[in-house]
Short mmCIF file of C-alpha atoms and ligand atoms in Angstrom, two decimals:
data_model
loop_
_atom_site.label_atom_id
_atom_site.label_comp_id
_atom_site.label_asym_id
_atom_site.label_seq_id
_atom_site.Cartn_x
_atom_site.Cartn_y
_atom_site.Cartn_z
CA MET T 2 -39.24 -2.94 5.42
CA SER T 3 -36.77 -5.61 6.49
CA THR T 4 -34.02 -4.72 9.12
CA PRO T 5 -30.59 -4.03 7.26
CA THR T 6 -27.83 -6.68 8.20
CA PHE T 7 -24.78 -5.55 9.88
CA HIS T 8 -21.51 -6.30 7.94
CA PRO T 9 -18.41 -5.88 10.24
CA GLY T 10 -15.74 -4.26 8.30
CA LEU T 11 -18.41 -3.61 5.52
CA GLU T 12 -17.07 -6.90 3.97
CA GLY T 13 -18.77 -7.88 0.69
CA ILE T 14 -20.72 -4.57 0.63
CA ILE T 15 -20.62 -2.64 -2.61
CA ALA T 16 -20.40 0.93 -1.83
CA ALA T 17 -19.17 2.45 -5.12
CA GLU T 18 -18.98 1.81 -8.92
CA THR T 19 -15.75 2.30 -10.57
CA ARG T 20 -14.08 2.12 -13.91
CA LEU T 21 -10.71 2.22 -12.20
CA SER T 22 -9.74 -1.34 -11.12
CA HIS T 23 -11.35 -4.56 -10.45
CA VAL T 24 -9.87 -6.90 -7.77
CA ASP T 25 -10.94 -10.47 -8.44
CA GLY T 26 -10.08 -12.17 -5.24
CA GLU T 27 -11.11 -15.74 -6.16
CA ALA T 28 -9.06 -15.74 -9.41
CA GLY T 29 -6.28 -13.76 -8.17
CA ARG T 30 -6.67 -11.00 -10.99
CA LEU T 31 -6.20 -7.34 -10.85
CA ILE T 32 -7.68 -5.29 -13.81
CA ILE T 33 -6.52 -1.57 -14.12
CA ALA T 34 -8.96 0.31 -16.39
CA GLY T 35 -9.59 -2.69 -18.43
CA TYR T 36 -5.84 -3.89 -18.69
CA ALA T 37 -4.61 -6.91 -16.68
CA LEU T 38 -1.96 -5.57 -14.13
CA GLU T 39 0.88 -7.60 -15.50
CA ASP T 40 0.27 -6.25 -19.04
CA VAL T 41 0.69 -2.54 -17.93
CA ALA T 42 2.76 -2.40 -14.58
CA PRO T 43 6.12 -3.64 -15.89
CA HIS T 44 6.00 -1.62 -19.31
CA ALA T 45 4.30 1.63 -18.63
CA SER T 46 5.80 4.92 -17.00
CA PHE T 47 4.01 6.17 -13.82
CA GLU T 48 2.77 9.16 -15.80
CA GLU T 49 1.06 6.90 -18.20
CA VAL T 50 -0.74 5.06 -15.54
CA VAL T 51 -1.85 8.44 -13.92
CA PHE T 52 -3.21 9.31 -17.43
CA LEU T 53 -4.93 6.08 -17.78
CA LEU T 54 -6.76 6.37 -14.40
CA TRP T 55 -7.62 10.11 -14.82
CA GLN T 56 -8.89 9.78 -18.39
CA ASP T 57 -9.83 6.01 -18.97
CA ARG T 58 -7.47 5.51 -21.74
CA LEU T 59 -3.80 5.36 -22.55
CA PRO T 60 -2.23 8.68 -23.77
CA THR T 61 -0.75 9.56 -27.20
CA ALA T 62 2.94 10.52 -26.95
CA ALA T 63 2.01 14.16 -27.02
CA GLU T 64 -0.59 13.87 -24.22
CA LEU T 65 2.00 12.05 -22.19
CA GLU T 66 4.51 14.55 -22.75
CA GLN T 67 2.02 17.33 -21.71
CA LEU T 68 1.24 15.54 -18.45
CA ARG T 69 4.87 14.70 -17.75
CA GLN T 70 5.54 18.43 -18.02
CA ALA T 71 2.52 19.56 -16.01
CA LEU T 72 3.61 17.42 -13.09
CA ALA T 73 7.40 18.35 -13.32
CA ALA T 74 6.39 22.01 -13.18
CA ARG T 75 4.47 21.42 -9.81
CA ARG T 76 7.13 19.58 -7.95
CA ALA T 77 8.66 22.16 -6.09
CA LEU T 78 7.46 22.87 -2.36
CA PRO T 79 6.19 26.16 -1.20
CA GLU T 80 8.12 27.69 1.78
CA PRO T 81 5.27 27.01 4.53
CA THR T 82 5.34 23.31 3.59
CA LEU T 83 9.29 23.24 3.98
CA THR T 84 9.04 25.00 7.19
CA LEU T 85 6.62 22.42 8.43
CA LEU T 86 8.78 19.59 7.32
CA ARG T 87 11.79 21.19 9.12
CA ALA T 88 9.75 21.47 12.31
CA ALA T 89 8.54 17.68 11.86
CA ALA T 90 12.20 16.58 11.32
CA ALA T 91 13.37 18.25 14.37
CA ALA T 92 10.52 16.39 16.36
CA GLY T 93 11.62 13.21 14.62
CA LEU T 94 8.18 12.33 13.47
CA PRO T 95 7.69 9.29 11.29
CA ALA T 96 7.89 10.11 7.61
CA MET T 97 4.03 8.95 7.06
CA ASP T 98 3.11 11.67 9.67
CA ALA T 99 5.37 14.17 8.09
CA LEU T 100 3.77 13.39 4.61
CA ARG T 101 0.24 13.80 6.01
CA LEU T 102 0.92 17.21 7.57
CA ALA T 103 2.90 18.43 4.43
CA ILE T 104 0.18 17.34 2.04
CA ASP T 105 -2.42 19.14 4.20
CA SER T 106 -0.29 22.21 4.25
CA LEU T 107 -0.27 22.44 0.52
CA ALA T 108 -3.87 23.97 0.85
CA ILE T 109 -2.09 27.24 1.85
CA SER T 110 -0.90 27.62 -1.72
CA LEU T 111 -3.50 25.77 -3.53
CA GLY T 112 -6.42 28.47 -2.67
CA ALA T 113 -9.38 27.83 -4.60
CA ALA T 114 -7.67 25.70 -7.45
CA ASP T 115 -10.06 23.39 -9.04
CA LEU T 116 -10.11 19.54 -8.63
CA GLN T 117 -7.75 18.92 -11.56
CA GLU T 118 -5.16 21.34 -10.41
CA GLN T 119 -5.23 20.16 -6.86
CA ALA T 120 -4.72 16.62 -8.27
CA LEU T 121 -1.71 17.59 -10.29
CA ARG T 122 -0.24 19.44 -7.41
CA LEU T 123 -0.78 16.69 -4.94
CA VAL T 124 0.64 13.94 -7.23
CA ALA T 125 3.59 15.92 -8.26
CA ALA T 126 4.63 17.35 -4.80
CA ALA T 127 4.26 14.02 -2.84
CA PRO T 128 7.70 12.53 -3.78
CA THR T 129 9.44 15.82 -3.20
CA ILE T 130 7.82 15.95 0.40
CA VAL T 131 8.99 12.29 1.14
CA ALA T 132 12.59 13.07 -0.20
CA ALA T 133 12.92 16.33 1.30
CA TYR T 134 11.70 15.03 4.75
CA TRP T 135 14.00 12.05 4.48
CA ARG T 136 17.01 14.31 3.92
CA LEU T 137 15.93 16.76 6.61
CA ARG T 138 15.85 13.75 9.07
CA GLN T 139 19.37 12.73 8.10
CA GLY T 140 20.56 16.55 8.73
CA LEU T 141 20.90 16.95 4.99
CA PRO T 142 19.42 19.84 2.96
CA PRO T 143 16.54 18.95 0.59
CA LEU T 144 17.56 18.65 -3.09
CA ALA T 145 15.38 20.61 -5.68
CA PRO T 146 13.57 18.57 -8.05
CA THR T 147 14.76 18.02 -11.67
CA ALA T 148 12.17 18.82 -14.26
CA THR T 149 13.94 16.80 -16.98
CA LEU T 150 13.57 13.47 -15.16
CA SER T 151 10.60 11.27 -14.98
CA HIS T 152 8.34 11.25 -11.86
CA ALA T 153 10.12 7.94 -10.64
CA ALA T 154 13.62 9.01 -11.57
CA ASN T 155 13.26 12.17 -9.91
CA TYR T 156 12.00 10.61 -6.88
CA LEU T 157 15.19 8.53 -6.72
CA PHE T 158 17.36 11.46 -7.44
CA MET T 159 15.78 13.76 -4.84
CA LEU T 160 16.48 11.08 -2.10
CA ASP T 161 20.32 10.77 -2.68
CA GLY T 162 21.32 13.19 -5.43
CA VAL T 163 22.51 10.47 -7.76
CA ALA T 164 21.03 10.30 -11.20
CA PRO T 165 19.41 6.60 -11.00
CA SER T 166 20.34 3.90 -13.36
CA ALA T 167 17.58 2.76 -16.06
CA GLU T 168 17.33 -0.59 -13.88
CA ARG T 169 16.52 1.42 -10.55
CA VAL T 170 14.01 3.45 -12.38
CA ARG T 171 12.21 0.62 -14.10
CA ALA T 172 11.98 -1.18 -10.75
CA LEU T 173 10.50 1.65 -8.95
CA GLU T 174 8.10 2.38 -11.90
CA THR T 175 6.80 -1.12 -11.80
CA TYR T 176 6.14 -0.86 -8.12
CA LEU T 177 4.52 2.58 -8.58
CA ASN T 178 2.35 1.24 -11.13
CA THR T 179 1.54 -1.98 -9.49
CA VAL T 180 0.02 -0.37 -6.33
CA ALA T 181 -1.51 2.73 -8.03
CA ASP T 182 -5.03 1.42 -7.44
CA HIS T 183 -6.76 -1.46 -5.86
CA GLY T 184 -10.66 -1.40 -5.64
CA LEU T 185 -12.25 0.14 -2.71
CA ASN T 186 -9.34 -0.40 -0.17
CA ALA T 187 -9.70 1.25 3.22
CA SER T 188 -7.72 4.51 2.24
CA THR T 189 -9.57 4.87 -1.18
CA PHE T 190 -12.82 4.56 0.70
CA THR T 191 -11.89 7.09 3.09
CA ALA T 192 -10.93 9.52 0.31
CA ARG T 193 -14.38 8.78 -1.44
CA VAL T 194 -16.14 9.35 1.79
CA ILE T 195 -14.42 12.72 2.37
CA ILE T 196 -14.87 13.96 -1.26
CA SER T 197 -18.61 12.80 -1.15
CA THR T 198 -19.26 15.60 1.28
CA ALA T 199 -18.18 18.15 -1.44
CA SER T 200 -15.05 18.69 0.43
CA ASP T 201 -11.73 19.41 -1.04
CA LEU T 202 -9.06 17.06 -2.64
CA VAL T 203 -6.40 18.00 0.08
CA SER T 204 -8.83 16.93 2.74
CA ALA T 205 -9.49 13.65 0.80
CA ILE T 206 -5.86 12.72 0.46
CA THR T 207 -4.96 13.85 4.03
CA GLY T 208 -7.65 11.44 5.24
CA ALA T 209 -6.52 8.76 2.85
CA ILE T 210 -2.88 8.78 4.06
CA GLY T 211 -4.05 8.54 7.59
CA ALA T 212 -5.99 5.42 6.76
CA LEU T 213 -3.00 3.94 4.69
CA LYS T 214 -0.64 4.33 7.63
CA GLY T 215 -2.11 1.55 9.64
CA PRO T 216 -0.01 -1.71 9.87
CA LEU T 217 -3.39 -3.57 8.60
CA HIS T 218 -3.25 -1.59 5.24
CA GLY T 219 -0.08 0.05 3.96
CA GLY T 220 2.32 -0.21 7.08
CA ALA T 221 3.06 -3.79 6.78
CA PRO T 222 6.18 -3.90 4.30
CA GLY T 223 8.57 -2.53 7.15
CA PRO T 224 7.63 -5.25 9.50
CA ALA T 225 7.64 -7.82 6.65
CA LEU T 226 11.19 -6.90 6.09
CA GLU T 227 12.14 -6.90 9.68
CA THR T 228 10.77 -10.45 9.86
CA VAL T 229 13.34 -11.45 7.09
CA PHE T 230 16.31 -9.89 8.88
CA GLU T 231 15.08 -11.16 12.30
CA ILE T 232 15.14 -14.67 10.67
CA GLY T 233 18.57 -14.07 9.03
CA THR T 234 19.33 -17.55 7.81
CA PRO T 235 17.16 -20.21 6.03
CA GLU T 236 17.33 -22.84 8.85
CA ARG T 237 15.84 -20.36 11.49
CA ALA T 238 12.73 -19.58 9.39
CA GLU T 239 10.37 -22.37 10.68
CA ALA T 240 11.17 -21.80 14.24
CA VAL T 241 10.95 -18.18 14.15
CA LEU T 242 7.62 -18.10 12.22
CA ARG T 243 6.14 -20.90 14.45
CA ALA T 244 6.90 -18.89 17.60
CA LYS T 245 5.23 -15.80 16.11
CA LEU T 246 2.12 -17.65 15.22
CA ALA T 247 2.07 -19.57 18.63
CA ALA T 248 2.32 -16.00 20.34
CA GLY T 249 -0.87 -14.99 18.28
CA GLU T 250 1.04 -12.61 15.97
CA ARG T 251 0.13 -12.17 12.28
CA LEU T 252 2.94 -12.83 9.64
CA MET T 253 3.33 -9.50 8.05
CA GLY T 254 3.03 -9.58 4.19
CA PHE T 255 0.39 -12.59 4.24
CA GLY T 256 -3.17 -12.63 4.16
CA HIS T 257 -5.68 -10.38 2.50
CA ARG T 258 -9.44 -9.32 3.02
CA VAL T 259 -10.21 -9.94 -0.69
CA TYR T 260 -7.57 -12.31 -2.26
CA ARG T 261 -8.07 -16.00 -1.48
CA VAL T 262 -5.23 -16.87 -3.76
CA ARG T 263 -1.94 -15.31 -4.45
CA ASP T 264 -1.99 -11.43 -4.61
CA PRO T 265 -1.26 -10.82 -8.38
CA ARG T 266 0.73 -7.86 -7.38
CA ALA T 267 3.10 -10.16 -5.29
CA ASP T 268 3.81 -11.93 -8.89
CA VAL T 269 4.64 -8.59 -10.74
CA LEU T 270 6.64 -7.36 -7.70
CA GLN T 271 8.60 -10.74 -7.25
CA ALA T 272 9.54 -10.40 -11.09
CA ALA T 273 10.68 -7.01 -10.75
CA ALA T 274 12.68 -7.91 -7.40
CA GLU T 275 14.20 -10.79 -9.09
CA ARG T 276 15.52 -8.67 -12.08
CA LEU T 277 16.80 -5.93 -9.74
CA TYR T 278 18.49 -8.23 -7.28
CA ALA T 279 20.08 -9.91 -10.20
CA THR T 280 21.56 -6.79 -11.51
CA ALA T 281 22.37 -4.93 -8.42
CA GLY T 282 21.53 -6.49 -5.07
CA ASP T 283 22.29 -9.01 -2.15
CA GLN T 284 21.15 -12.23 -3.98
CA GLN T 285 21.34 -14.09 -0.66
CA LEU T 286 18.79 -11.77 0.91
CA TYR T 287 16.58 -12.54 -2.16
CA ALA T 288 16.93 -16.19 -1.87
CA LEU T 289 16.20 -16.06 1.89
CA ALA T 290 13.15 -14.24 1.46
CA ARG T 291 11.98 -16.73 -1.17
CA HIS T 292 12.57 -19.36 1.38
CA ILE T 293 10.75 -17.59 4.19
CA GLU T 294 7.71 -16.94 1.87
CA ASN T 295 7.52 -20.75 1.34
CA VAL T 296 7.84 -21.65 4.99
CA ALA T 297 5.36 -18.98 5.83
CA LEU T 298 2.74 -20.31 3.49
CA ALA T 299 3.04 -23.92 4.56
CA LEU T 300 2.74 -22.80 8.34
CA LEU T 301 -0.22 -20.62 7.56
CA ALA T 302 -2.00 -23.39 5.87
CA GLU T 303 -1.38 -25.45 8.87
CA HIS T 304 -2.41 -22.64 11.37
CA LYS T 305 -5.69 -21.70 9.55
CA PRO T 306 -6.62 -24.70 7.45
CA GLY T 307 -9.42 -23.52 4.94
CA ARG T 308 -8.58 -19.77 5.24
CA ARG T 309 -6.32 -19.76 2.11
CA LEU T 310 -3.93 -17.26 3.62
CA GLN T 311 -1.52 -16.22 0.70
CA THR T 312 1.33 -13.89 0.06
CA ASN T 313 0.19 -10.29 -0.36
CA VAL T 314 1.54 -7.17 -2.07
CA GLU T 315 3.45 -6.16 0.97
CA PHE T 316 6.12 -8.97 1.28
CA TYR T 317 7.68 -8.29 -2.30
CA THR T 318 7.23 -4.50 -1.90
CA ALA T 319 9.51 -4.76 1.08
CA LEU T 320 12.09 -6.66 -0.88
CA LEU T 321 12.00 -4.58 -4.05
CA LEU T 322 12.18 -1.09 -2.05
CA HIS T 323 15.00 -2.47 0.16
CA GLY T 324 16.61 -3.47 -3.13
CA LEU T 325 16.26 0.07 -4.36
CA GLY T 326 18.11 1.38 -1.16
CA LEU T 327 14.99 2.91 0.41
CA ASP T 328 14.73 2.79 4.27
CA GLN T 329 12.04 0.86 5.71
CA GLU T 330 10.38 4.01 6.98
CA LEU T 331 9.93 5.13 3.43
CA PHE T 332 7.99 2.11 2.28
CA SER T 333 4.65 3.42 3.31
CA PRO T 334 5.27 7.10 2.27
CA THR T 335 6.30 5.56 -1.32
CA PHE T 336 3.11 3.52 -1.31
CA ALA T 337 1.19 6.82 -0.82
CA VAL T 338 3.38 8.47 -3.71
CA SER T 339 1.91 5.76 -5.99
CA ARG T 340 -1.70 5.41 -4.45
CA LEU T 341 -2.09 9.07 -4.94
CA ALA T 342 -3.00 8.22 -8.64
CA GLY T 343 -5.72 6.08 -7.56
CA TRP T 344 -7.00 8.14 -4.69
CA THR T 345 -7.29 11.18 -7.01
CA ALA T 346 -8.89 9.32 -9.70
CA HIS T 347 -11.49 7.85 -7.30
CA CYS T 348 -12.13 11.28 -6.06
CA PHE T 349 -12.70 12.55 -9.65
CA GLU T 350 -15.13 9.43 -10.20
CA GLN T 351 -16.98 10.10 -6.88
CA HIS T 352 -17.33 13.95 -7.64
CA ALA T 353 -18.78 13.03 -11.22
CA HIS T 354 -21.59 10.79 -9.85
CA ASN T 355 -21.79 11.88 -6.39
CA ARG T 356 -24.08 10.73 -3.53
CA ILE T 357 -22.88 11.35 -0.01
CA ILE T 358 -21.57 8.17 1.56
CA ARG T 359 -23.65 7.76 4.71
CA PRO T 360 -24.21 4.18 5.78
CA ALA T 361 -26.27 3.29 8.89
CA SER T 362 -25.30 1.81 12.15
CA ALA T 363 -27.28 -0.64 14.37
CA TYR T 364 -27.93 0.73 17.86
CA VAL T 365 -26.99 -1.95 20.41
CA GLY T 366 -27.08 0.42 23.61
CA PRO T 367 -29.78 0.63 26.27
CA GLN T 368 -33.16 2.62 25.45
CA ASP T 369 -34.51 3.55 28.82
CA ARG T 370 -32.04 5.38 30.99
CA ARG T 371 -33.04 8.34 32.99
CA TRP T 372 -30.96 11.59 33.38
CA THR T 373 -29.70 12.12 36.91
CA PRO T 374 -28.40 15.55 37.85
CA LEU T 375 -24.62 15.68 38.66
CA GLU T 376 -25.13 16.18 42.42
CA ALA T 377 -27.31 12.95 42.83
CA ARG T 378 -24.66 10.67 41.15
CA GLY T 379 -22.72 8.51 43.60
N1 ACO J 30 -0.66 -14.11 9.93
C1 ACO J 30 -1.40 -15.16 10.81
N2 ACO J 30 -2.69 -15.18 10.85
C2 ACO J 30 -3.44 -14.37 10.12
C3 ACO J 30 -2.95 -13.62 9.09
C4 ACO J 30 -1.52 -13.64 9.05
N3 ACO J 30 -0.88 -12.71 8.23
N4 ACO J 30 -3.95 -13.06 8.39
C5 ACO J 30 -5.09 -13.57 8.82
N5 ACO J 30 -4.77 -14.25 9.77
C6 ACO J 30 -5.91 -15.05 10.67
C7 ACO J 30 -6.68 -14.08 11.38
O1 ACO J 30 -5.97 -13.77 12.72
C8 ACO J 30 -7.89 -14.81 11.51
O2 ACO J 30 -7.88 -15.64 12.65
P1 ACO J 30 -9.05 -15.71 13.71
O3 ACO J 30 -10.35 -16.13 12.90
O4 ACO J 30 -8.69 -16.75 14.54
O5 ACO J 30 -9.21 -14.39 14.34
C9 ACO J 30 -8.10 -15.56 10.31
O6 ACO J 30 -6.75 -15.62 9.68
C10 ACO J 30 -8.84 -14.97 9.16
O7 ACO J 30 -8.40 -13.71 8.91
P2 ACO J 30 -9.00 -12.80 7.72
O8 ACO J 30 -10.58 -12.66 8.04
O9 ACO J 30 -8.54 -13.40 6.39
O10 ACO J 30 -8.41 -11.40 7.75
P3 ACO J 30 -8.88 -10.08 7.66
O11 ACO J 30 -9.62 -9.98 6.36
O12 ACO J 30 -9.43 -9.57 8.97
O13 ACO J 30 -7.56 -9.30 7.56
C11 ACO J 30 -5.38 -8.69 6.81
C12 ACO J 30 -6.72 -9.00 6.37
C13 ACO J 30 -5.61 -7.47 7.67
C14 ACO J 30 -4.47 -8.32 5.50
C15 ACO J 30 -4.72 -9.80 7.73
O14 ACO J 30 -4.45 -10.83 6.76
C16 ACO J 30 -3.40 -9.42 8.31
O15 ACO J 30 -3.41 -8.79 9.33
N6 ACO J 30 -2.15 -9.67 7.59
C17 ACO J 30 -0.90 -9.12 8.11
C18 ACO J 30 -0.60 -7.68 7.72
C19 ACO J 30 -0.40 -7.25 6.35
O16 ACO J 30 0.17 -8.16 5.63
N7 ACO J 30 -1.03 -6.39 5.93
C20 ACO J 30 -0.96 -5.80 4.60
C21 ACO J 30 -2.22 -6.21 3.64
S1 ACO J 30 -2.03 -5.84 1.99
C22 ACO J 30 -2.63 -4.16 1.89
O17 ACO J 30 -3.37 -3.69 2.58
C23 ACO J 30 -2.08 -3.27 0.95
#
């Protein structure tokens, strides 16, 4: 048998078959359960995308209403989770850590619920956790969820207690739909590894949140926006970005492991951001961000010729979520609120065709060391 090859970062290794999404990095296309992203994301409700990912088809009106009600009925948080969030807020934990802790704590009330019930509960409760935590961190009491609002509208409502406009809901819904699933990314792989051991969904989602938290995965939009603010005016863009590259820093919101052309999600989110900022937002900030994107792309082409570093999803995520009034710290947790749809769907898929995920490692250490008793070591 030939020796297996080591693939750092598992790049190019196919570790799962999926019907959920297809990422074509060369063509810059993202297919969600058979539909082009740009065909679905700007039109669908988030609940429709959840149904699509879970059932592999679009729902009828009655099915959609049934799912909407099932999720709405599971939004409220049990007392142990709220107690934990209060303790996390008192300690000033980052929102992503609070989300991870709170999701894990839902196991207390879930008991031996089946996979479907766990998925409904986790998807439904995530926005309530993020909004409740955010208010606790401001010294404000959490707001009870409103069952009559959609998933996206209720999330915005729970953050500030104001019924959101149709434009804001549409913008958030487009964002949630756009990042709901994306092939075998690091957090989805993590979830599939955990569920492949026949573990539970709470464990899989807790692990996935841990993977999403890192700045090389879902933690980039905050820093991407900070760069825009740091630059401040168009004429400073080139000097600031050049200095970052010269110091060996990565430009946040650019580059991708799979895409070699512009991330199609960036296009969908750019269009959504443009609509949002045109109706309610700082148009100057939007224009500055567009300028920074162009300068960054030119500098990256110069910095890494042939690498084709392009705008990724995080750059316009930052702009869109900022335009929605979300604090930077909420960007990654909001990503998780959306990706829960994909994570849970991947767990269903892995569970249905399971084989424990157990790759191999290449041993590169010594072979012939001899044990020395403690007292004989220098
Ligand atoms: N800025 C500057 N240089 C970069 C950037 C960047 N944004 N991205 C890649 N490079 C450089 C790398 O340093 C590497 O240089 P080296 O060969 O001298 O070490 C070279 O380009 C090739 O890198 P890749 O192999 O394409 O990058 P990799 O696949 O390892 O990483 C990643 C992809 C992590 C997204 C990277 O592009 C990055 O760090 N980008 C900035 C952070 C970011 O925006 N993350 C969000 C990603 S989207 C998502 O996960 C949802």
